[in-house]
Amino acid sequence: AQTVTQSQPEMSVQEAETVTLSCTYDTSENNYYLFWYKQPPSRQMILVIRQEAYKQQNATENRFSVNFQKAAKSFSLKISDSQLGDTAMYFCAFMKGNSGGGADGLTFGKGTHLIIQP
Amino acid sequence: NAGVTQTPKFQVLKTGQSMTLQCAQDMNHNSMYWYRQDPGMGLRLIYYSASEGTTDKGEVPNGYNVSRLNKREFSLRLESAAPSQTSVYFCASILLSGLAGRRAIYEQYFGPGTRLTVT
């Protein structure tokens, strides 16, 4: 079974600063995917960024980037030029790959509440 | 294209009552999922259906049943609701969006959630 750990229950930064959210995971799988989801007060789950474990290059989506350290089983999210709209819960999630095409579902961390101060 | 829809959005039940949460997706996805989210927790997998006609237990299946009615619809039933089932329930589906060699590329889509309170 996989586990995902987010060690920062809450973080607070000033607008325009850069913030890094931590995530570590434990798995014996070699083929897997990692994700960061944003959940604003509306509770909608919004995919922020995705990383395939077989890719060495870190994923980037505009102001969001990850630092994927496969050997250390670490997957941190960096938010640059933070904005008030970035205030939300952020969840790290793991999914085992399946070459047969089906997917077993996501394993989530407990989340980090990120607050962007004006 | 409505994505993943869930009904109802809110529900209050008394202990022992039954109900079914409905989920539908119009994106022709093969795999569908039910999660629950409790305060201070991430989402936890209840049941999933990797393909039409199959269902499997997730991390927290006790007290629930599911039906994959067809490719579009995946329902979650509480036969005898308990206060411990007070939670927010999310349905999700996955698209296999491509294959790189033998490795698949997935995209997940979540419904808006159902807030269930059992008194």
PDB file of C-alpha atoms in Angstrom:
ATOM      1  CA  ALA A   1       0.000   0.000   0.000  1.00  0.00           C
ATOM      2  CA  GLN A   2       1.096   3.523  -0.683  1.00  0.00           C
ATOM      3  CA  THR A   3       1.252   6.399   1.786  1.00  0.00           C
ATOM      4  CA  VAL A   4       1.479  10.117   1.160  1.00  0.00           C
ATOM      5  CA  THR A   5       2.669  12.535   3.837  1.00  0.00           C
ATOM      6  CA  GLN A   6       2.278  16.293   3.886  1.00  0.00           C
ATOM      7  CA  SER A   7       4.089  17.598   6.954  1.00  0.00           C
ATOM      8  CA  GLN A   8       2.878  21.215   6.813  1.00  0.00           C
ATOM      9  CA  PRO A   9      -0.747  21.522   7.999  1.00  0.00           C
ATOM     10  CA  GLU A  10      -0.775  25.259   7.317  1.00  0.00           C
ATOM     11  CA  MET A  11       1.440  27.852   5.675  1.00  0.00           C
ATOM     12  CA  SER A  12       1.069  31.594   5.299  1.00  0.00           C
ATOM     13  CA  VAL A  13       3.008  33.892   2.954  1.00  0.00           C
ATOM     14  CA  GLN A  14       2.712  37.407   1.607  1.00  0.00           C
ATOM     15  CA  GLU A  15       1.322  38.055  -1.826  1.00  0.00           C
ATOM     16  CA  ALA A  16       3.972  37.890  -4.595  1.00  0.00           C
ATOM     17  CA  GLU A  17       6.280  35.693  -2.501  1.00  0.00           C
ATOM     18  CA  THR A  18       7.368  32.201  -3.487  1.00  0.00           C
ATOM     19  CA  VAL A  19       6.203  29.281  -1.368  1.00  0.00           C
ATOM     20  CA  THR A  20       7.090  25.595  -1.388  1.00  0.00           C
ATOM     21  CA  LEU A  21       4.761  22.870  -0.152  1.00  0.00           C
ATOM     22  CA  SER A  22       6.312  19.553   0.863  1.00  0.00           C
ATOM     23  CA  CYS A  23       5.165  16.038   0.075  1.00  0.00           C
ATOM     24  CA  THR A  24       6.807  12.673   0.610  1.00  0.00           C
ATOM     25  CA  TYR A  25       5.462   9.292  -0.361  1.00  0.00           C
ATOM     26  CA  ASP A  26       6.241   5.675   0.177  1.00  0.00           C
ATOM     27  CA  THR A  27       5.791   3.011  -2.475  1.00  0.00           C
ATOM     28  CA  SER A  28       7.422  -0.095  -3.867  1.00  0.00           C
ATOM     29  CA  GLU A  29       6.025   0.632  -7.323  1.00  0.00           C
ATOM     30  CA  ASN A  30       8.229   1.817 -10.163  1.00  0.00           C
ATOM     31  CA  ASN A  31       5.463   3.012 -12.478  1.00  0.00           C
ATOM     32  CA  TYR A  32       3.347   5.722 -10.877  1.00  0.00           C
ATOM     33  CA  TYR A  33       2.059   9.266 -11.124  1.00  0.00           C
ATOM     34  CA  LEU A  34       2.083  12.142  -8.671  1.00  0.00           C
ATOM     35  CA  PHE A  35      -0.307  15.061  -8.536  1.00  0.00           C
ATOM     36  CA  TRP A  36      -0.993  18.295  -6.733  1.00  0.00           C
ATOM     37  CA  TYR A  37      -4.619  19.285  -6.314  1.00  0.00           C
ATOM     38  CA  LYS A  38      -6.010  22.610  -5.162  1.00  0.00           C
ATOM     39  CA  GLN A  39      -9.250  22.755  -3.186  1.00  0.00           C
ATOM     40  CA  PRO A  40     -10.644  26.263  -2.654  1.00  0.00           C
ATOM     41  CA  PRO A  41     -13.539  26.935  -0.262  1.00  0.00           C
ATOM     42  CA  SER A  42     -15.946  25.915  -3.041  1.00  0.00           C
ATOM     43  CA  ARG A  43     -14.480  22.385  -2.387  1.00  0.00           C
ATOM     44  CA  GLN A  44     -14.034  21.715  -6.092  1.00  0.00           C
ATOM     45  CA  MET A  45     -10.923  19.595  -6.677  1.00  0.00           C
ATOM     46  CA  ILE A  46      -8.699  21.297  -9.251  1.00  0.00           C
ATOM     47  CA  LEU A  47      -5.680  19.581 -10.770  1.00  0.00           C
ATOM     48  CA  VAL A  48      -2.670  21.891 -10.477  1.00  0.00           C
ATOM     49  CA  ILE A  49       0.133  19.775 -11.872  1.00  0.00           C
ATOM     50  CA  ARG A  50       0.996  16.195 -12.726  1.00  0.00           C
ATOM     51  CA  GLN A  51       4.301  14.311 -12.794  1.00  0.00           C
ATOM     52  CA  GLU A  52       4.931  10.935 -14.392  1.00  0.00           C
ATOM     53  CA  ALA A  53       7.523   8.984 -12.400  1.00  0.00           C
ATOM     54  CA  TYR A  54       9.317   7.818 -15.532  1.00  0.00           C
ATOM     55  CA  LYS A  55      10.031  11.410 -16.535  1.00  0.00           C
ATOM     56  CA  GLN A  56      13.187  12.936 -15.093  1.00  0.00           C
ATOM     57  CA  GLN A  57      12.217  16.462 -16.037  1.00  0.00           C
ATOM     58  CA  ASN A  58      10.232  18.337 -13.418  1.00  0.00           C
ATOM     59  CA  ALA A  59       6.743  19.384 -14.479  1.00  0.00           C
ATOM     60  CA  THR A  60       5.892  23.079 -14.821  1.00  0.00           C
ATOM     61  CA  GLU A  61       2.568  24.831 -15.300  1.00  0.00           C
ATOM     62  CA  ASN A  62       2.897  28.604 -15.429  1.00  0.00           C
ATOM     63  CA  ARG A  63       3.633  29.757 -11.838  1.00  0.00           C
ATOM     64  CA  PHE A  64       3.539  26.191 -10.493  1.00  0.00           C
ATOM     65  CA  SER A  65       6.464  23.813 -10.643  1.00  0.00           C
ATOM     66  CA  VAL A  66       7.519  20.674  -8.846  1.00  0.00           C
ATOM     67  CA  ASN A  67      10.767  19.322  -7.488  1.00  0.00           C
ATOM     68  CA  PHE A  68      10.522  15.579  -8.037  1.00  0.00           C
ATOM     69  CA  GLN A  69      13.215  13.560  -6.289  1.00  0.00           C
ATOM     70  CA  LYS A  70      12.433   9.941  -7.121  1.00  0.00           C
ATOM     71  CA  ALA A  71      15.174   8.345  -5.040  1.00  0.00           C
ATOM     72  CA  ALA A  72      14.173  10.389  -1.996  1.00  0.00           C
ATOM     73  CA  LYS A  73      10.445   9.872  -2.745  1.00  0.00           C
ATOM     74  CA  SER A  74       9.851  13.576  -2.478  1.00  0.00           C
ATOM     75  CA  PHE A  75       7.498  15.715  -4.556  1.00  0.00           C
ATOM     76  CA  SER A  76       7.328  19.365  -3.535  1.00  0.00           C
ATOM     77  CA  LEU A  77       5.240  22.094  -5.144  1.00  0.00           C
ATOM     78  CA  LYS A  78       6.630  25.573  -5.700  1.00  0.00           C
ATOM     79  CA  ILE A  79       4.284  28.471  -6.290  1.00  0.00           C
ATOM     80  CA  SER A  80       5.975  31.584  -7.648  1.00  0.00           C
ATOM     81  CA  ASP A  81       4.582  35.111  -7.484  1.00  0.00           C
ATOM     82  CA  SER A  82       1.799  33.912  -5.188  1.00  0.00           C
ATOM     83  CA  GLN A  83      -1.648  35.489  -5.609  1.00  0.00           C
ATOM     84  CA  LEU A  84      -4.612  35.908  -3.291  1.00  0.00           C
ATOM     85  CA  GLY A  85      -6.514  33.392  -5.408  1.00  0.00           C
ATOM     86  CA  ASP A  86      -3.931  30.744  -4.516  1.00  0.00           C
ATOM     87  CA  THR A  87      -5.392  30.596  -1.000  1.00  0.00           C
ATOM     88  CA  ALA A  88      -6.748  27.043  -0.682  1.00  0.00           C
ATOM     89  CA  MET A  89      -6.080  23.544   0.596  1.00  0.00           C
ATOM     90  CA  TYR A  90      -3.429  21.761  -1.435  1.00  0.00           C
ATOM     91  CA  PHE A  91      -3.328  17.983  -1.625  1.00  0.00           C
ATOM     92  CA  CYS A  92      -0.532  15.785  -2.847  1.00  0.00           C
ATOM     93  CA  ALA A  93      -1.719  12.518  -4.401  1.00  0.00           C
ATOM     94  CA  PHE A  94      -0.234   9.272  -5.712  1.00  0.00           C
ATOM     95  CA  MET A  95      -1.545   6.882  -8.323  1.00  0.00           C
ATOM     96  CA  LYS A  96      -0.089   3.558  -9.313  1.00  0.00           C
ATOM     97  CA  GLY A  97       0.428   3.091 -13.024  1.00  0.00           C
ATOM     98  CA  ASN A  98      -1.333   0.262 -14.787  1.00  0.00           C
ATOM     99  CA  SER A  99      -0.122  -0.842 -18.178  1.00  0.00           C
ATOM    100  CA  GLY A 100      -3.447  -2.596 -18.720  1.00  0.00           C
ATOM    101  CA  GLY A 101      -5.191   0.749 -18.969  1.00  0.00           C
ATOM    102  CA  GLY A 102      -7.322   0.713 -15.814  1.00  0.00           C
ATOM    103  CA  ALA A 103      -6.468   2.811 -12.766  1.00  0.00           C
ATOM    104  CA  ASP A 104      -6.795   1.908  -9.083  1.00  0.00           C
ATOM    105  CA  GLY A 105      -7.495   5.372  -7.730  1.00  0.00           C
ATOM    106  CA  LEU A 106      -5.595   8.082  -5.911  1.00  0.00           C
ATOM    107  CA  THR A 107      -4.000   8.051  -2.476  1.00  0.00           C
ATOM    108  CA  PHE A 108      -4.050  11.535  -0.933  1.00  0.00           C
ATOM    109  CA  GLY A 109      -2.060  13.280   1.751  1.00  0.00           C
ATOM    110  CA  LYS A 110      -3.881  15.153   4.491  1.00  0.00           C
ATOM    111  CA  GLY A 111      -3.339  18.501   2.852  1.00  0.00           C
ATOM    112  CA  THR A 112      -1.683  21.857   3.480  1.00  0.00           C
ATOM    113  CA  HIS A 113      -3.803  24.938   4.054  1.00  0.00           C
ATOM    114  CA  LEU A 114      -2.067  27.745   2.183  1.00  0.00           C
ATOM    115  CA  ILE A 115      -2.975  31.312   3.050  1.00  0.00           C
ATOM    116  CA  ILE A 116      -1.801  34.180   0.884  1.00  0.00           C
ATOM    117  CA  GLN A 117      -1.783  37.445   2.833  1.00  0.00           C
ATOM    118  CA  PRO A 118      -2.329  40.761   1.038  1.00  0.00           C
TER     119      PRO A 118
ATOM    120  CA  ASN B   1     -20.229  18.689 -21.982  1.00  0.00           C
ATOM    121  CA  ALA B   2     -21.083  18.746 -18.248  1.00  0.00           C
ATOM    122  CA  GLY B   3     -18.049  16.738 -17.051  1.00  0.00           C
ATOM    123  CA  VAL B   4     -18.753  14.829 -13.828  1.00  0.00           C
ATOM    124  CA  THR B   5     -22.086  15.542 -12.164  1.00  0.00           C
ATOM    125  CA  GLN B   6     -23.278  14.455  -8.726  1.00  0.00           C
ATOM    126  CA  THR B   7     -26.700  14.513  -7.119  1.00  0.00           C
ATOM    127  CA  PRO B   8     -27.711  15.644  -4.608  1.00  0.00           C
ATOM    128  CA  LYS B   9     -25.389  18.474  -3.539  1.00  0.00           C
ATOM    129  CA  PHE B  10     -26.558  18.328   0.082  1.00  0.00           C
ATOM    130  CA  GLN B  11     -28.397  15.701   2.110  1.00  0.00           C
ATOM    131  CA  VAL B  12     -29.372  15.208   5.726  1.00  0.00           C
ATOM    132  CA  LEU B  13     -30.272  11.697   6.885  1.00  0.00           C
ATOM    133  CA  LYS B  14     -31.313  10.176  10.164  1.00  0.00           C
ATOM    134  CA  THR B  15     -29.391   7.208  11.514  1.00  0.00           C
ATOM    135  CA  GLY B  16     -30.605   4.030   9.870  1.00  0.00           C
ATOM    136  CA  GLN B  17     -32.012   5.664   6.738  1.00  0.00           C
ATOM    137  CA  SER B  18     -30.784   4.656   3.311  1.00  0.00           C
ATOM    138  CA  MET B  19     -29.925   6.690   0.267  1.00  0.00           C
ATOM    139  CA  THR B  20     -28.118   6.551  -3.059  1.00  0.00           C
ATOM    140  CA  LEU B  21     -25.664   9.135  -4.314  1.00  0.00           C
ATOM    141  CA  GLN B  22     -25.699   9.448  -8.061  1.00  0.00           C
ATOM    142  CA  CYS B  23     -22.748  10.197 -10.310  1.00  0.00           C
ATOM    143  CA  ALA B  24     -22.608  10.539 -14.074  1.00  0.00           C
ATOM    144  CA  GLN B  25     -19.924  11.530 -16.564  1.00  0.00           C
ATOM    145  CA  ASP B  26     -20.384  12.398 -20.201  1.00  0.00           C
ATOM    146  CA  MET B  27     -16.728  12.090 -21.240  1.00  0.00           C
ATOM    147  CA  ASN B  28     -16.762   8.378 -22.128  1.00  0.00           C
ATOM    148  CA  HIS B  29     -14.291   7.562 -19.344  1.00  0.00           C
ATOM    149  CA  ASN B  30     -13.698   3.944 -18.469  1.00  0.00           C
ATOM    150  CA  SER B  31     -12.840   4.258 -14.769  1.00  0.00           C
ATOM    151  CA  MET B  32     -14.943   5.870 -12.052  1.00  0.00           C
ATOM    152  CA  TYR B  33     -14.394   6.390  -8.319  1.00  0.00           C
ATOM    153  CA  TRP B  34     -16.065   7.342  -5.077  1.00  0.00           C
ATOM    154  CA  TYR B  35     -14.093   9.159  -2.372  1.00  0.00           C
ATOM    155  CA  ARG B  36     -14.998  10.615   0.983  1.00  0.00           C
ATOM    156  CA  GLN B  37     -13.387  13.633   2.622  1.00  0.00           C
ATOM    157  CA  ASP B  38     -13.492  14.175   6.362  1.00  0.00           C
ATOM    158  CA  PRO B  39     -12.260  17.295   8.201  1.00  0.00           C
ATOM    159  CA  GLY B  40      -8.468  17.425   8.377  1.00  0.00           C
ATOM    160  CA  MET B  41      -8.133  14.542   5.957  1.00  0.00           C
ATOM    161  CA  GLY B  42      -7.444  14.113   2.322  1.00  0.00           C
ATOM    162  CA  LEU B  43      -9.826  12.162   0.153  1.00  0.00           C
ATOM    163  CA  ARG B  44     -10.050   8.455   0.822  1.00  0.00           C
ATOM    164  CA  LEU B  45     -11.141   5.916  -1.754  1.00  0.00           C
ATOM    165  CA  ILE B  46     -14.368   4.049  -0.969  1.00  0.00           C
ATOM    166  CA  TYR B  47     -14.976   2.008  -4.130  1.00  0.00           C
ATOM    167  CA  TYR B  48     -13.985   2.184  -7.732  1.00  0.00           C
ATOM    168  CA  SER B  49     -14.913   0.730 -11.080  1.00  0.00           C
ATOM    169  CA  ALA B  50     -11.956   0.283 -13.400  1.00  0.00           C
ATOM    170  CA  SER B  51     -14.275  -0.545 -16.299  1.00  0.00           C
ATOM    171  CA  GLU B  52     -17.961  -1.098 -16.974  1.00  0.00           C
ATOM    172  CA  GLY B  53     -19.142  -4.240 -15.229  1.00  0.00           C
ATOM    173  CA  THR B  54     -16.409  -4.295 -12.572  1.00  0.00           C
ATOM    174  CA  THR B  55     -16.217  -2.813  -9.077  1.00  0.00           C
ATOM    175  CA  ASP B  56     -13.557  -3.053  -6.383  1.00  0.00           C
ATOM    176  CA  LYS B  57     -13.167  -1.991  -2.780  1.00  0.00           C
ATOM    177  CA  GLY B  58     -10.967   0.909  -1.872  1.00  0.00           C
ATOM    178  CA  GLU B  59      -9.538   1.956   1.478  1.00  0.00           C
ATOM    179  CA  VAL B  60     -12.821   2.529   3.359  1.00  0.00           C
ATOM    180  CA  PRO B  61     -15.621   0.387   1.835  1.00  0.00           C
ATOM    181  CA  ASN B  62     -17.496  -0.675   4.981  1.00  0.00           C
ATOM    182  CA  GLY B  63     -21.104   0.512   5.077  1.00  0.00           C
ATOM    183  CA  TYR B  64     -21.292   1.231   1.353  1.00  0.00           C
ATOM    184  CA  ASN B  65     -22.296  -0.504  -1.853  1.00  0.00           C
ATOM    185  CA  VAL B  66     -21.826   0.600  -5.427  1.00  0.00           C
ATOM    186  CA  SER B  67     -23.328  -0.053  -8.828  1.00  0.00           C
ATOM    187  CA  ARG B  68     -21.765   0.673 -12.178  1.00  0.00           C
ATOM    188  CA  LEU B  69     -25.056   0.995 -14.036  1.00  0.00           C
ATOM    189  CA  ASN B  70     -23.442   1.627 -17.407  1.00  0.00           C
ATOM    190  CA  LYS B  71     -20.355   3.372 -18.684  1.00  0.00           C
ATOM    191  CA  ARG B  72     -21.728   6.792 -17.722  1.00  0.00           C
ATOM    192  CA  GLU B  73     -23.133   6.169 -14.251  1.00  0.00           C
ATOM    193  CA  PHE B  74     -21.671   4.999 -10.955  1.00  0.00           C
ATOM    194  CA  SER B  75     -23.842   5.137  -7.844  1.00  0.00           C
ATOM    195  CA  LEU B  76     -22.965   4.854  -4.156  1.00  0.00           C
ATOM    196  CA  ARG B  77     -25.504   3.454  -1.707  1.00  0.00           C
ATOM    197  CA  LEU B  78     -25.673   3.743   2.045  1.00  0.00           C
ATOM    198  CA  GLU B  79     -27.999   0.983   3.239  1.00  0.00           C
ATOM    199  CA  SER B  80     -28.203   2.065   6.891  1.00  0.00           C
ATOM    200  CA  ALA B  81     -26.611   5.455   7.454  1.00  0.00           C
ATOM    201  CA  ALA B  82     -24.498   6.056  10.550  1.00  0.00           C
ATOM    202  CA  PRO B  83     -23.158   9.338  12.003  1.00  0.00           C
ATOM    203  CA  SER B  84     -19.632   8.139  11.089  1.00  0.00           C
ATOM    204  CA  GLN B  85     -20.660   8.469   7.448  1.00  0.00           C
ATOM    205  CA  THR B  86     -21.113  12.226   7.778  1.00  0.00           C
ATOM    206  CA  SER B  87     -18.688  13.491   5.162  1.00  0.00           C
ATOM    207  CA  VAL B  88     -18.266  15.121   1.790  1.00  0.00           C
ATOM    208  CA  TYR B  89     -18.436  12.598  -1.026  1.00  0.00           C
ATOM    209  CA  PHE B  90     -16.685  13.042  -4.343  1.00  0.00           C
ATOM    210  CA  CYS B  91     -17.152  11.119  -7.533  1.00  0.00           C
ATOM    211  CA  ALA B  92     -14.348  11.101 -10.088  1.00  0.00           C
ATOM    212  CA  SER B  93     -13.538   9.600 -13.443  1.00  0.00           C
ATOM    213  CA  ILE B  94     -10.326   9.008 -15.303  1.00  0.00           C
ATOM    214  CA  LEU B  95      -9.456   9.357 -18.935  1.00  0.00           C
ATOM    215  CA  LEU B  96      -6.682   7.334 -20.416  1.00  0.00           C
ATOM    216  CA  SER B  97      -5.391  10.102 -22.615  1.00  0.00           C
ATOM    217  CA  GLY B  98      -2.536   8.398 -24.384  1.00  0.00           C
ATOM    218  CA  LEU B  99       0.114   5.773 -24.247  1.00  0.00           C
ATOM    219  CA  ALA B 100       3.838   6.435 -24.178  1.00  0.00           C
ATOM    220  CA  GLY B 101       5.289   3.039 -24.884  1.00  0.00           C
ATOM    221  CA  ARG B 102       3.516   0.864 -22.334  1.00  0.00           C
ATOM    222  CA  ARG B 103       2.880   3.692 -19.912  1.00  0.00           C
ATOM    223  CA  ALA B 104      -0.523   5.317 -19.846  1.00  0.00           C
ATOM    224  CA  ILE B 105      -1.178   8.988 -19.276  1.00  0.00           C
ATOM    225  CA  TYR B 106      -4.123   9.745 -17.027  1.00  0.00           C
ATOM    226  CA  GLU B 107      -6.259  12.797 -16.426  1.00  0.00           C
ATOM    227  CA  GLN B 108      -8.695  12.895 -13.520  1.00  0.00           C
ATOM    228  CA  TYR B 109     -11.938  14.783 -13.321  1.00  0.00           C
ATOM    229  CA  PHE B 110     -13.862  15.320 -10.094  1.00  0.00           C
ATOM    230  CA  GLY B 111     -17.502  16.082  -9.460  1.00  0.00           C
ATOM    231  CA  PRO B 112     -18.500  19.031  -7.233  1.00  0.00           C
ATOM    232  CA  GLY B 113     -19.101  16.884  -4.156  1.00  0.00           C
ATOM    233  CA  THR B 114     -22.083  15.941  -1.984  1.00  0.00           C
ATOM    234  CA  ARG B 115     -22.204  17.088   1.639  1.00  0.00           C
ATOM    235  CA  LEU B 116     -23.937  14.384   3.669  1.00  0.00           C
ATOM    236  CA  THR B 117     -24.895  14.793   7.304  1.00  0.00           C
ATOM    237  CA  VAL B 118     -26.196  11.848   9.322  1.00  0.00           C
ATOM    238  CA  THR B 119     -27.867  12.762  12.630  1.00  0.00           C
TER     239      THR B 119
END
